[in-house]
CSV table of C-alpha atoms in Angstrom, one decimal:
chain,number,residue,atom,x,y,z
A,1,MET,CA,-46.0,-92.5,-12.0
A,2,ALA,CA,-47.9,-90.7,-14.9
A,3,GLN,CA,-44.7,-90.5,-16.9
A,4,SER,CA,-44.1,-94.3,-16.4
A,5,VAL,CA,-47.6,-95.1,-17.6
A,6,THR,CA,-47.1,-92.8,-20.7
A,7,LEU,CA,-43.8,-94.4,-21.5
A,8,ILE,CA,-45.4,-97.9,-21.4
A,9,LEU,CA,-48.2,-96.7,-23.6
A,10,ILE,CA,-45.7,-95.2,-26.1
A,11,MET,CA,-43.8,-98.4,-26.3
A,12,ALA,CA,-47.0,-100.4,-26.7
A,13,ALA,CA,-47.9,-98.2,-29.6
A,14,ALA,CA,-44.4,-98.6,-31.1
A,15,VAL,CA,-44.9,-102.4,-30.9
A,16,LEU,CA,-48.4,-102.3,-32.3
A,17,ALA,CA,-47.5,-100.0,-35.3
A,18,PRO,CA,-45.4,-102.5,-37.3
A,19,LEU,CA,-48.1,-105.2,-36.7
A,20,LEU,CA,-50.7,-102.8,-38.2
A,21,ALA,CA,-48.4,-102.0,-41.1
A,22,TYR,CA,-47.8,-105.7,-41.7
A,23,GLY,CA,-51.5,-106.4,-41.6
A,24,THR,CA,-52.5,-103.7,-44.1
A,25,ALA,CA,-49.5,-104.0,-46.4
A,26,ARG,CA,-51.2,-106.1,-49.1
A,27,ARG,CA,-54.4,-104.0,-49.3
A,28,LEU,CA,-53.1,-100.5,-48.4
A,29,PRO,CA,-49.4,-100.0,-48.0
A,30,VAL,CA,-49.1,-97.4,-45.3
A,31,PRO,CA,-45.7,-96.1,-44.0
A,32,LEU,CA,-45.0,-97.2,-40.5
A,33,VAL,CA,-44.6,-93.6,-39.3
A,34,ILE,CA,-48.3,-92.9,-40.0
A,35,PHE,CA,-49.4,-95.7,-37.6
A,36,GLU,CA,-47.0,-94.4,-35.0
A,37,ILE,CA,-48.3,-90.9,-35.1
A,38,VAL,CA,-52.0,-91.9,-35.4
A,39,LEU,CA,-51.6,-94.2,-32.4
A,40,GLY,CA,-50.0,-91.3,-30.5
A,41,VAL,CA,-53.0,-89.1,-31.4
A,42,LEU,CA,-55.3,-91.9,-30.2
A,43,ILE,CA,-53.8,-92.3,-26.8
A,44,GLY,CA,-53.1,-88.6,-26.4
A,45,PRO,CA,-55.1,-85.9,-24.6
A,46,ASP,CA,-57.4,-85.0,-27.5
A,47,VAL,CA,-58.9,-88.5,-27.9
A,48,LEU,CA,-58.6,-91.2,-25.1
A,49,GLY,CA,-56.5,-89.0,-22.8
A,50,TRP,CA,-54.4,-91.8,-21.5
A,51,ALA,CA,-50.9,-90.4,-22.3
A,52,HIS,CA,-49.5,-87.0,-21.4
A,53,THR,CA,-46.0,-85.7,-22.1
A,54,GLY,CA,-43.6,-84.4,-19.4
A,55,GLU,CA,-39.9,-83.6,-19.0
A,56,VAL,CA,-38.6,-87.1,-19.3
A,57,ILE,CA,-40.8,-88.0,-22.3
A,58,ASP,CA,-39.9,-84.7,-24.0
A,59,VAL,CA,-36.1,-85.4,-23.6
A,60,LEU,CA,-36.4,-88.9,-25.0
A,61,SER,CA,-38.5,-87.5,-27.9
A,62,GLN,CA,-35.8,-85.0,-28.7
A,63,LEU,CA,-33.2,-87.7,-28.6
A,64,GLY,CA,-35.3,-89.7,-31.1
A,65,LEU,CA,-35.4,-86.7,-33.5
A,66,ALA,CA,-31.7,-86.3,-33.1
A,67,MET,CA,-31.1,-90.0,-33.9
A,68,LEU,CA,-33.3,-89.7,-36.9
A,69,ILE,CA,-31.3,-86.8,-38.2
A,70,PHE,CA,-28.1,-88.5,-37.3
A,71,LEU,CA,-29.0,-91.6,-39.4
A,72,ALA,CA,-30.0,-89.3,-42.3
A,73,GLY,CA,-26.5,-87.7,-42.1
A,74,TYR,CA,-24.9,-91.1,-42.0
A,75,GLU,CA,-26.6,-92.2,-45.2
A,76,ILE,CA,-25.0,-89.5,-47.3
A,77,ARG,CA,-22.4,-91.0,-49.6
A,78,PHE,CA,-19.7,-88.4,-50.3
A,79,ASP,CA,-18.3,-90.2,-53.3
A,80,GLU,CA,-21.7,-89.9,-55.1
A,81,VAL,CA,-23.4,-86.7,-53.7
A,82,ARG,CA,-21.1,-84.1,-55.3
A,83,GLY,CA,-20.5,-82.1,-58.5
A,84,ASP,CA,-23.3,-81.0,-60.7
A,85,THR,CA,-25.9,-83.0,-58.8
A,86,LEU,CA,-25.0,-81.3,-55.5
A,87,ARG,CA,-25.0,-77.9,-57.1
A,88,ARG,CA,-28.4,-78.4,-58.7
A,89,SER,CA,-29.7,-79.6,-55.3
A,90,ALA,CA,-28.4,-76.5,-53.5
A,91,TRP,CA,-29.9,-74.2,-56.0
A,92,ALA,CA,-33.2,-76.0,-55.9
A,93,TRP,CA,-33.4,-75.6,-52.2
A,94,LEU,CA,-32.4,-71.9,-52.3
A,95,ALA,CA,-35.2,-71.3,-54.8
A,96,ALA,CA,-37.6,-73.2,-52.5
A,97,LEU,CA,-36.5,-71.1,-49.6
A,98,ALA,CA,-37.3,-67.9,-51.5
A,99,LEU,CA,-40.7,-69.3,-52.6
A,100,GLY,CA,-41.4,-70.6,-49.0
A,101,LEU,CA,-40.6,-67.3,-47.3
A,102,ALA,CA,-42.9,-65.5,-49.8
A,103,ALA,CA,-45.7,-68.0,-49.4
A,104,GLY,CA,-45.3,-68.1,-45.6
A,105,THR,CA,-45.5,-64.3,-45.3
A,106,LEU,CA,-48.6,-64.2,-47.5
A,107,LEU,CA,-50.3,-66.8,-45.3
A,108,ALA,CA,-49.1,-65.2,-42.0
A,109,HIS,CA,-52.5,-63.7,-41.3
A,110,GLY,CA,-51.2,-60.7,-39.5
A,111,GLY,CA,-48.0,-62.2,-38.3
A,112,GLY,CA,-45.9,-60.7,-41.0
A,113,PHE,CA,-42.4,-61.9,-42.0
A,114,ASP,CA,-41.6,-63.3,-38.5
A,115,LYS,CA,-44.4,-65.9,-38.8
A,116,GLY,CA,-43.6,-66.3,-42.5
A,117,VAL,CA,-40.1,-67.5,-41.6
A,118,TYR,CA,-41.4,-70.4,-39.6
A,119,VAL,CA,-43.9,-71.4,-42.2
A,120,GLY,CA,-41.6,-70.8,-45.1
A,121,THR,CA,-38.7,-72.8,-43.6
A,122,ALA,CA,-40.9,-75.7,-42.8
A,123,LEU,CA,-42.1,-75.8,-46.4
A,124,THR,CA,-38.5,-76.3,-47.7
A,125,SER,CA,-37.7,-79.4,-45.7
A,126,THR,CA,-37.5,-83.0,-46.9
A,127,ALA,CA,-38.0,-86.1,-44.7
A,128,LEU,CA,-34.8,-87.8,-45.8
A,129,GLY,CA,-34.9,-90.1,-42.7
A,130,ALA,CA,-38.3,-91.4,-43.8
A,131,VAL,CA,-37.6,-91.5,-47.6
A,132,LEU,CA,-34.2,-93.4,-47.6
A,133,PRO,CA,-35.5,-96.6,-45.9
A,134,MET,CA,-38.3,-96.7,-48.5
A,135,LEU,CA,-35.8,-96.4,-51.3
A,136,ARG,CA,-33.6,-99.0,-49.7
A,137,ASP,CA,-36.6,-101.4,-49.4
A,138,SER,CA,-37.5,-100.9,-53.1
A,139,GLY,CA,-34.0,-101.3,-54.3
A,140,ASP,CA,-33.7,-97.8,-55.7
A,141,LEU,CA,-31.2,-96.4,-53.3
A,142,ASP,CA,-28.1,-97.7,-55.1
A,143,GLY,CA,-28.8,-96.5,-58.6
A,144,ARG,CA,-28.7,-93.1,-60.3
A,145,PHE,CA,-32.2,-92.2,-59.1
A,146,GLY,CA,-31.2,-93.0,-55.5
A,147,THR,CA,-28.1,-90.8,-55.8
A,148,VAL,CA,-30.1,-87.8,-57.0
A,149,THR,CA,-32.8,-88.3,-54.4
A,150,MET,CA,-30.2,-88.5,-51.7
A,151,ALA,CA,-28.6,-85.3,-52.9
A,152,MET,CA,-31.9,-83.4,-53.1
A,153,GLY,CA,-33.0,-84.9,-49.8
A,154,SER,CA,-29.7,-84.2,-48.0
A,155,VAL,CA,-29.9,-80.5,-48.9
A,156,GLY,CA,-33.6,-80.5,-48.0
A,157,GLU,CA,-32.6,-81.8,-44.6
A,158,PHE,CA,-29.5,-79.8,-44.0
A,159,GLY,CA,-30.7,-76.5,-45.5
A,160,PRO,CA,-33.6,-75.9,-43.2
A,161,ILE,CA,-31.4,-76.6,-40.2
A,162,ILE,CA,-29.0,-73.9,-41.4
A,163,ALA,CA,-32.0,-71.6,-42.0
A,164,MET,CA,-33.3,-72.3,-38.5
A,165,ALA,CA,-29.9,-71.3,-37.1
A,166,LEU,CA,-29.8,-68.1,-39.1
A,167,LEU,CA,-33.4,-67.0,-39.1
A,168,LEU,CA,-35.1,-68.5,-36.1
A,169,SER,CA,-32.4,-68.1,-33.4
A,170,GLY,CA,-33.5,-64.6,-32.3
A,171,ARG,CA,-30.0,-63.3,-32.8
A,172,ALA,CA,-28.7,-60.8,-35.3
A,173,PRO,CA,-28.0,-62.5,-38.6
A,174,ALA,CA,-24.3,-61.5,-38.6
A,175,ARG,CA,-23.8,-63.1,-35.1
A,176,SER,CA,-25.7,-66.2,-36.2
A,177,ALA,CA,-23.5,-66.5,-39.3
A,178,ALA,CA,-20.4,-66.1,-37.2
A,179,LEU,CA,-21.4,-68.9,-34.9
A,180,LEU,CA,-22.3,-71.1,-37.9
A,181,ALA,CA,-18.9,-70.4,-39.4
A,182,ALA,CA,-17.2,-71.3,-36.1
A,183,PHE,CA,-19.3,-74.5,-35.9
A,184,ALA,CA,-18.3,-75.3,-39.5
A,185,VAL,CA,-14.6,-74.9,-38.7
A,186,LEU,CA,-14.9,-77.2,-35.7
A,187,THR,CA,-16.9,-79.7,-37.7
A,188,ALA,CA,-14.3,-79.5,-40.5
A,189,ALA,CA,-11.6,-80.3,-38.0
A,190,ALA,CA,-13.6,-83.3,-36.8
A,191,VAL,CA,-14.0,-84.4,-40.5
A,192,PHE,CA,-10.3,-84.0,-41.0
A,193,TRP,CA,-9.7,-86.3,-38.0
A,194,ALA,CA,-12.2,-88.8,-39.3
A,195,MET,CA,-10.5,-89.0,-42.7
A,196,ARG,CA,-7.0,-89.5,-41.4
A,197,PRO,CA,-5.7,-93.1,-41.4
A,198,LYS,CA,-6.4,-94.8,-38.1
A,199,PRO,CA,-3.8,-97.1,-36.5
A,200,PRO,CA,-4.4,-100.9,-37.0
A,201,TRP,CA,-5.5,-101.4,-33.4
A,202,PHE,CA,-8.5,-99.1,-34.0
A,203,ALA,CA,-10.2,-101.5,-36.6
A,204,ALA,CA,-9.0,-104.5,-34.5
A,205,VAL,CA,-10.8,-103.2,-31.4
A,206,ILE,CA,-14.0,-102.5,-33.4
A,207,ALA,CA,-14.0,-106.0,-34.8
A,208,LYS,CA,-13.1,-107.7,-31.5
A,209,THR,CA,-15.8,-105.9,-29.4
A,210,LEU,CA,-18.5,-105.9,-32.1
A,211,HIS,CA,-20.3,-108.9,-30.6
A,212,SER,CA,-19.2,-108.5,-27.0
A,213,SER,CA,-20.4,-106.4,-24.1
A,214,ALA,CA,-17.7,-103.8,-24.8
A,215,GLN,CA,-19.3,-102.5,-28.0
A,216,PHE,CA,-16.5,-100.0,-28.7
A,217,ALA,CA,-17.9,-98.8,-32.0
A,218,VAL,CA,-21.4,-98.2,-30.7
A,219,ARG,CA,-20.1,-96.3,-27.7
A,220,LEU,CA,-17.9,-94.3,-30.0
A,221,VAL,CA,-21.1,-93.4,-32.1
A,222,ALA,CA,-22.9,-92.4,-28.9
A,223,LEU,CA,-19.9,-90.2,-27.8
A,224,VAL,CA,-19.6,-88.4,-31.2
A,225,LEU,CA,-23.4,-87.9,-31.3
A,226,VAL,CA,-23.6,-86.5,-27.8
A,227,ALA,CA,-20.4,-84.4,-28.3
A,228,MET,CA,-21.8,-82.8,-31.5
A,229,LEU,CA,-25.2,-82.2,-29.9
A,230,GLY,CA,-23.4,-80.5,-26.9
A,231,LEU,CA,-21.2,-78.4,-29.2
A,232,ALA,CA,-24.2,-77.1,-31.2
A,233,GLN,CA,-26.1,-76.3,-28.0
A,234,ALA,CA,-23.1,-74.6,-26.4
A,235,MET,CA,-22.8,-72.4,-29.4
A,236,GLY,CA,-26.5,-71.5,-29.4
A,237,LEU,CA,-27.3,-73.4,-32.5
A,238,ASP,CA,-30.0,-76.0,-33.1
A,239,VAL,CA,-28.9,-79.4,-31.8
A,240,LEU,CA,-30.2,-81.0,-35.1
A,241,LEU,CA,-27.2,-79.4,-36.8
A,242,GLY,CA,-24.9,-81.3,-34.4
A,243,ALA,CA,-26.8,-84.6,-35.0
A,244,PHE,CA,-26.5,-84.2,-38.8
A,245,ALA,CA,-22.8,-83.4,-38.5
A,246,ALA,CA,-22.3,-86.4,-36.2
A,247,GLY,CA,-23.8,-88.7,-38.9
A,248,LEU,CA,-21.4,-87.4,-41.5
A,249,ILE,CA,-18.3,-87.8,-39.2
A,250,ILE,CA,-19.2,-91.3,-38.0
A,251,ARG,CA,-19.7,-92.5,-41.6
A,252,LEU,CA,-16.2,-91.2,-42.5
A,253,VAL,CA,-14.7,-92.9,-39.5
A,254,LEU,CA,-16.2,-96.3,-39.9
A,255,HIS,CA,-15.9,-96.5,-43.7
A,256,GLY,CA,-12.3,-95.3,-43.5
A,257,ALA,CA,-11.0,-97.2,-40.6
A,258,ALA,CA,-13.1,-100.4,-40.4
A,259,PRO,CA,-15.1,-100.8,-43.7
A,260,GLU,CA,-15.7,-104.5,-43.1
A,261,SER,CA,-17.4,-103.8,-39.7
A,262,SER,CA,-19.3,-100.6,-40.7
A,263,GLY,CA,-22.4,-102.5,-41.8
A,264,ALA,CA,-22.7,-104.4,-38.6
A,265,VAL,CA,-22.1,-101.3,-36.5
A,266,LEU,CA,-24.8,-99.4,-38.5
A,267,SER,CA,-27.3,-102.2,-37.9
A,268,LYS,CA,-26.7,-102.0,-34.2
A,269,VAL,CA,-27.2,-98.2,-34.2
A,270,GLU,CA,-30.3,-98.5,-36.3
A,271,ALA,CA,-31.6,-101.1,-33.8
A,272,MET,CA,-31.2,-98.6,-31.0
A,273,GLY,CA,-32.7,-95.8,-33.1
A,274,PHE,CA,-35.5,-97.5,-35.0
A,275,GLY,CA,-36.2,-99.9,-32.2
A,276,PHE,CA,-36.6,-97.3,-29.5
A,277,LEU,CA,-35.8,-93.6,-30.0
A,278,VAL,CA,-37.3,-92.9,-33.4
A,279,PRO,CA,-40.7,-94.5,-32.9
A,280,LEU,CA,-40.8,-92.8,-29.5
A,281,PHE,CA,-40.4,-89.5,-31.3
A,282,TYR,CA,-43.2,-90.2,-33.8
A,283,VAL,CA,-45.6,-91.5,-31.1
A,284,VAL,CA,-44.9,-88.4,-29.0
A,285,THR,CA,-45.5,-86.3,-32.1
A,286,GLY,CA,-49.0,-87.8,-32.2
A,287,ILE,CA,-49.6,-87.2,-28.5
A,288,GLN,CA,-48.6,-83.6,-28.8
A,289,PHE,CA,-50.6,-83.1,-32.0
A,290,ASP,CA,-53.3,-80.5,-31.3
A,291,LEU,CA,-56.3,-82.2,-33.0
A,292,GLU,CA,-58.8,-80.1,-31.1
A,293,ALA,CA,-57.2,-76.8,-32.3
A,294,LEU,CA,-57.1,-78.2,-35.9
A,295,LEU,CA,-60.8,-79.2,-35.9
A,296,ALA,CA,-62.0,-76.2,-34.0
A,297,GLY,CA,-61.2,-73.5,-36.5
A,298,GLY,CA,-62.4,-73.5,-40.1
A,299,ARG,CA,-59.3,-71.6,-41.3
A,300,GLU,CA,-56.8,-74.0,-39.7
A,301,LEU,CA,-58.6,-77.0,-41.2
A,302,LEU,CA,-58.6,-75.4,-44.6
A,303,LEU,CA,-54.9,-74.6,-44.3
A,304,LEU,CA,-54.0,-78.3,-44.2
A,305,PRO,CA,-54.6,-79.0,-47.9
A,306,VAL,CA,-53.1,-75.6,-48.7
A,307,PHE,CA,-49.9,-76.5,-47.0
A,308,LEU,CA,-49.9,-79.9,-48.7
A,309,LEU,CA,-50.1,-78.2,-52.1
A,310,LEU,CA,-47.4,-75.8,-51.0
A,311,PHE,CA,-45.1,-78.6,-50.2
A,312,LEU,CA,-45.4,-79.7,-53.8
A,313,LEU,CA,-45.1,-76.2,-55.3
A,314,VAL,CA,-42.5,-74.7,-53.0
A,315,ARG,CA,-40.2,-77.7,-52.7
A,316,GLY,CA,-41.2,-79.7,-55.8
A,317,LEU,CA,-41.3,-77.0,-58.5
A,318,PRO,CA,-37.6,-76.1,-58.1
A,319,ILE,CA,-36.7,-79.8,-58.0
A,320,TRP,CA,-38.6,-80.4,-61.2
A,321,LEU,CA,-36.8,-77.5,-63.0
A,322,LEU,CA,-33.3,-78.2,-61.7
A,323,ALA,CA,-33.3,-82.0,-61.6
A,324,PRO,CA,-30.4,-83.6,-63.7
A,325,ARG,CA,-31.4,-83.8,-67.4
A,326,ASP,CA,-30.6,-87.5,-67.6
A,327,LEU,CA,-33.7,-88.4,-65.5
A,328,VAL,CA,-36.7,-89.3,-67.6
A,329,ARG,CA,-40.1,-87.6,-66.9
A,330,ARG,CA,-41.5,-90.3,-64.6
A,331,ASP,CA,-38.3,-90.4,-62.5
A,332,ARG,CA,-38.4,-86.6,-62.3
A,333,ALA,CA,-42.0,-86.7,-61.1
A,334,ALA,CA,-41.1,-89.3,-58.5
A,335,LEU,CA,-38.1,-87.2,-57.4
A,336,VAL,CA,-40.5,-84.2,-56.9
A,337,LEU,CA,-42.8,-86.4,-54.7
A,338,PHE,CA,-39.9,-87.8,-52.6
A,339,GLY,CA,-38.4,-84.3,-52.2
A,340,SER,CA,-41.7,-82.8,-51.2
A,341,THR,CA,-42.2,-85.4,-48.4
A,342,ALA,CA,-41.8,-83.6,-45.1
A,343,LEU,CA,-42.4,-84.2,-41.4
A,344,PRO,CA,-39.6,-84.4,-38.8
A,345,LEU,CA,-38.3,-80.9,-39.4
A,346,VAL,CA,-41.8,-79.6,-39.8
A,347,VAL,CA,-42.5,-80.8,-36.2
A,348,ALA,CA,-39.3,-79.2,-34.9
A,349,ILE,CA,-39.9,-75.9,-36.7
A,350,THR,CA,-43.6,-75.6,-35.7
A,351,THR,CA,-42.7,-76.5,-32.1
A,352,LEU,CA,-40.3,-73.5,-32.1
A,353,GLY,CA,-42.9,-71.3,-33.7
A,354,VAL,CA,-45.5,-72.1,-31.0
A,355,GLU,CA,-43.0,-71.7,-28.2
A,356,ALA,CA,-42.0,-68.3,-29.6
A,357,GLY,CA,-45.6,-67.2,-29.9
A,358,GLU,CA,-45.4,-66.7,-33.7
A,359,LEU,CA,-47.5,-69.7,-34.7
A,360,GLY,CA,-50.9,-70.6,-33.3
A,361,ALA,CA,-51.6,-74.2,-32.2
A,362,GLY,CA,-54.1,-74.7,-35.1
A,363,GLU,CA,-51.6,-73.4,-37.7
A,364,ALA,CA,-48.9,-75.7,-36.3
A,365,ALA,CA,-51.3,-78.6,-36.3
A,366,ALA,CA,-52.2,-77.9,-40.0
A,367,LEU,CA,-48.6,-77.9,-41.0
A,368,VAL,CA,-47.8,-81.1,-39.2
A,369,GLY,CA,-51.0,-82.6,-40.5
A,370,ALA,CA,-50.0,-81.7,-44.0
A,371,GLY,CA,-46.6,-83.3,-43.3
A,372,MET,CA,-48.3,-86.5,-42.2
A,373,VAL,CA,-50.4,-86.6,-45.3
A,374,SER,CA,-47.2,-86.0,-47.4
A,375,VAL,CA,-45.5,-89.0,-45.8
A,376,LEU,CA,-48.6,-91.1,-46.4
A,377,VAL,CA,-49.3,-90.2,-50.0
A,378,PHE,CA,-46.3,-88.8,-51.8
A,379,PRO,CA,-43.8,-91.7,-51.5
A,380,LEU,CA,-46.5,-94.3,-52.4
A,381,ILE,CA,-47.3,-92.4,-55.6
A,382,ALA,CA,-43.6,-92.0,-56.3
A,383,LEU,CA,-42.9,-95.7,-55.9
A,384,ARG,CA,-45.7,-96.5,-58.3
A,385,LEU,CA,-44.3,-94.1,-60.8
A,386,ARG,CA,-41.0,-96.0,-60.4
A,387,GLY,CA,-42.8,-99.3,-61.1
A,388,HIS,CA,-43.1,-100.6,-57.5
A,389,ALA,CA,-46.4,-102.0,-56.5
A,390,ALA,CA,-46.3,-101.7,-52.7
A,391,ALA,CA,-43.1,-100.7,-51.1
A,392,GLY,CA,-44.7,-98.6,-48.4
A,393,GLY,CA,-45.8,-101.5,-46.1
A,394,LEU,CA,-43.8,-103.9,-44.0
A,395,ARG,CA,-42.8,-106.9,-46.0
A,396,SER,CA,-41.0,-110.0,-44.9
A,397,GLY,CA,-37.4,-109.4,-44.2
A,398,GLU,CA,-37.7,-105.7,-44.9
A,399,GLU,CA,-37.7,-102.4,-43.1
A,400,SER,CA,-40.1,-99.7,-43.9
A,401,TRP,CA,-40.5,-96.2,-42.4
């Protein structure tokens, strides 16, 4: 019964959040995700005490995170994200990882390198799933700036997942690398299948069932997503790696076999994701946010602005130095801010750290809190640098996350 009440409260918060975003958009454009998390904190155990998580809620929340990463993987455009831009993005993230591990170890407060790995990996992430809709709403996604941001963000989303598999699995690095290589081979086989020409009936079935109860394409998306999640879990890897790979595969399948239907299929998947699973993940993040631990200790509260600054330095400095030279200074500054925006993977990594006993609840709350502030502040400043007055709120006919 308690889980049913919590689920009702979560969905009520998910419905209220866009209304609040719409109401405040003109005066203070706030990303929708902030309202979802804050409402979760409000109904959670540290404030009103109405909502409490459990097994069912936790499973749905993990599905929401997987859907968010899946949609981020789907957004990657292979024909644009390649060559020099991709190489610069990869080197920027590797430099960020080195800086992050060093900063995390220094801030470990007696935890040494093991704790530093959790902190450092979290500092290298980019909230691509939160950034891309903002770029789409502002009209920046299709230009050169959007391409570079997508490349930097894709590596910032994919890199930490790889690092989690290698550094946070508890296995020997060689064994983790071997499992990753095996997963990569299987994923490459799936990509090869996705890129092969499909028989005419494949596109015909997608088009014919697109507006019927059969929904072949949507069911195919669900199958590929679940299969890749299961494959990653069976190999002892983080399931987010499977979600990201599933997004890549589905984009290749739909754009190769049924390009005229791909937009409609994506809109249906986004409706399922952004209409239910993704907001549920963010509200549950708020419910699980340990506000009491953050406010109880002076060090933990002081760590929040420190982590926020480190997001800019660890992730942003390499981006600034390695960004393509054709970007003007204002665009490069905006790129740094978008690339330093972090949250979903911060939540996932800190959750693992707390479960492993390496991170304290207050430290995890400080990292997640810094991620929340980054989502609230960095994209809005970046959009203003790009010349957009208020792209962070919910405007008529637009989607904002």
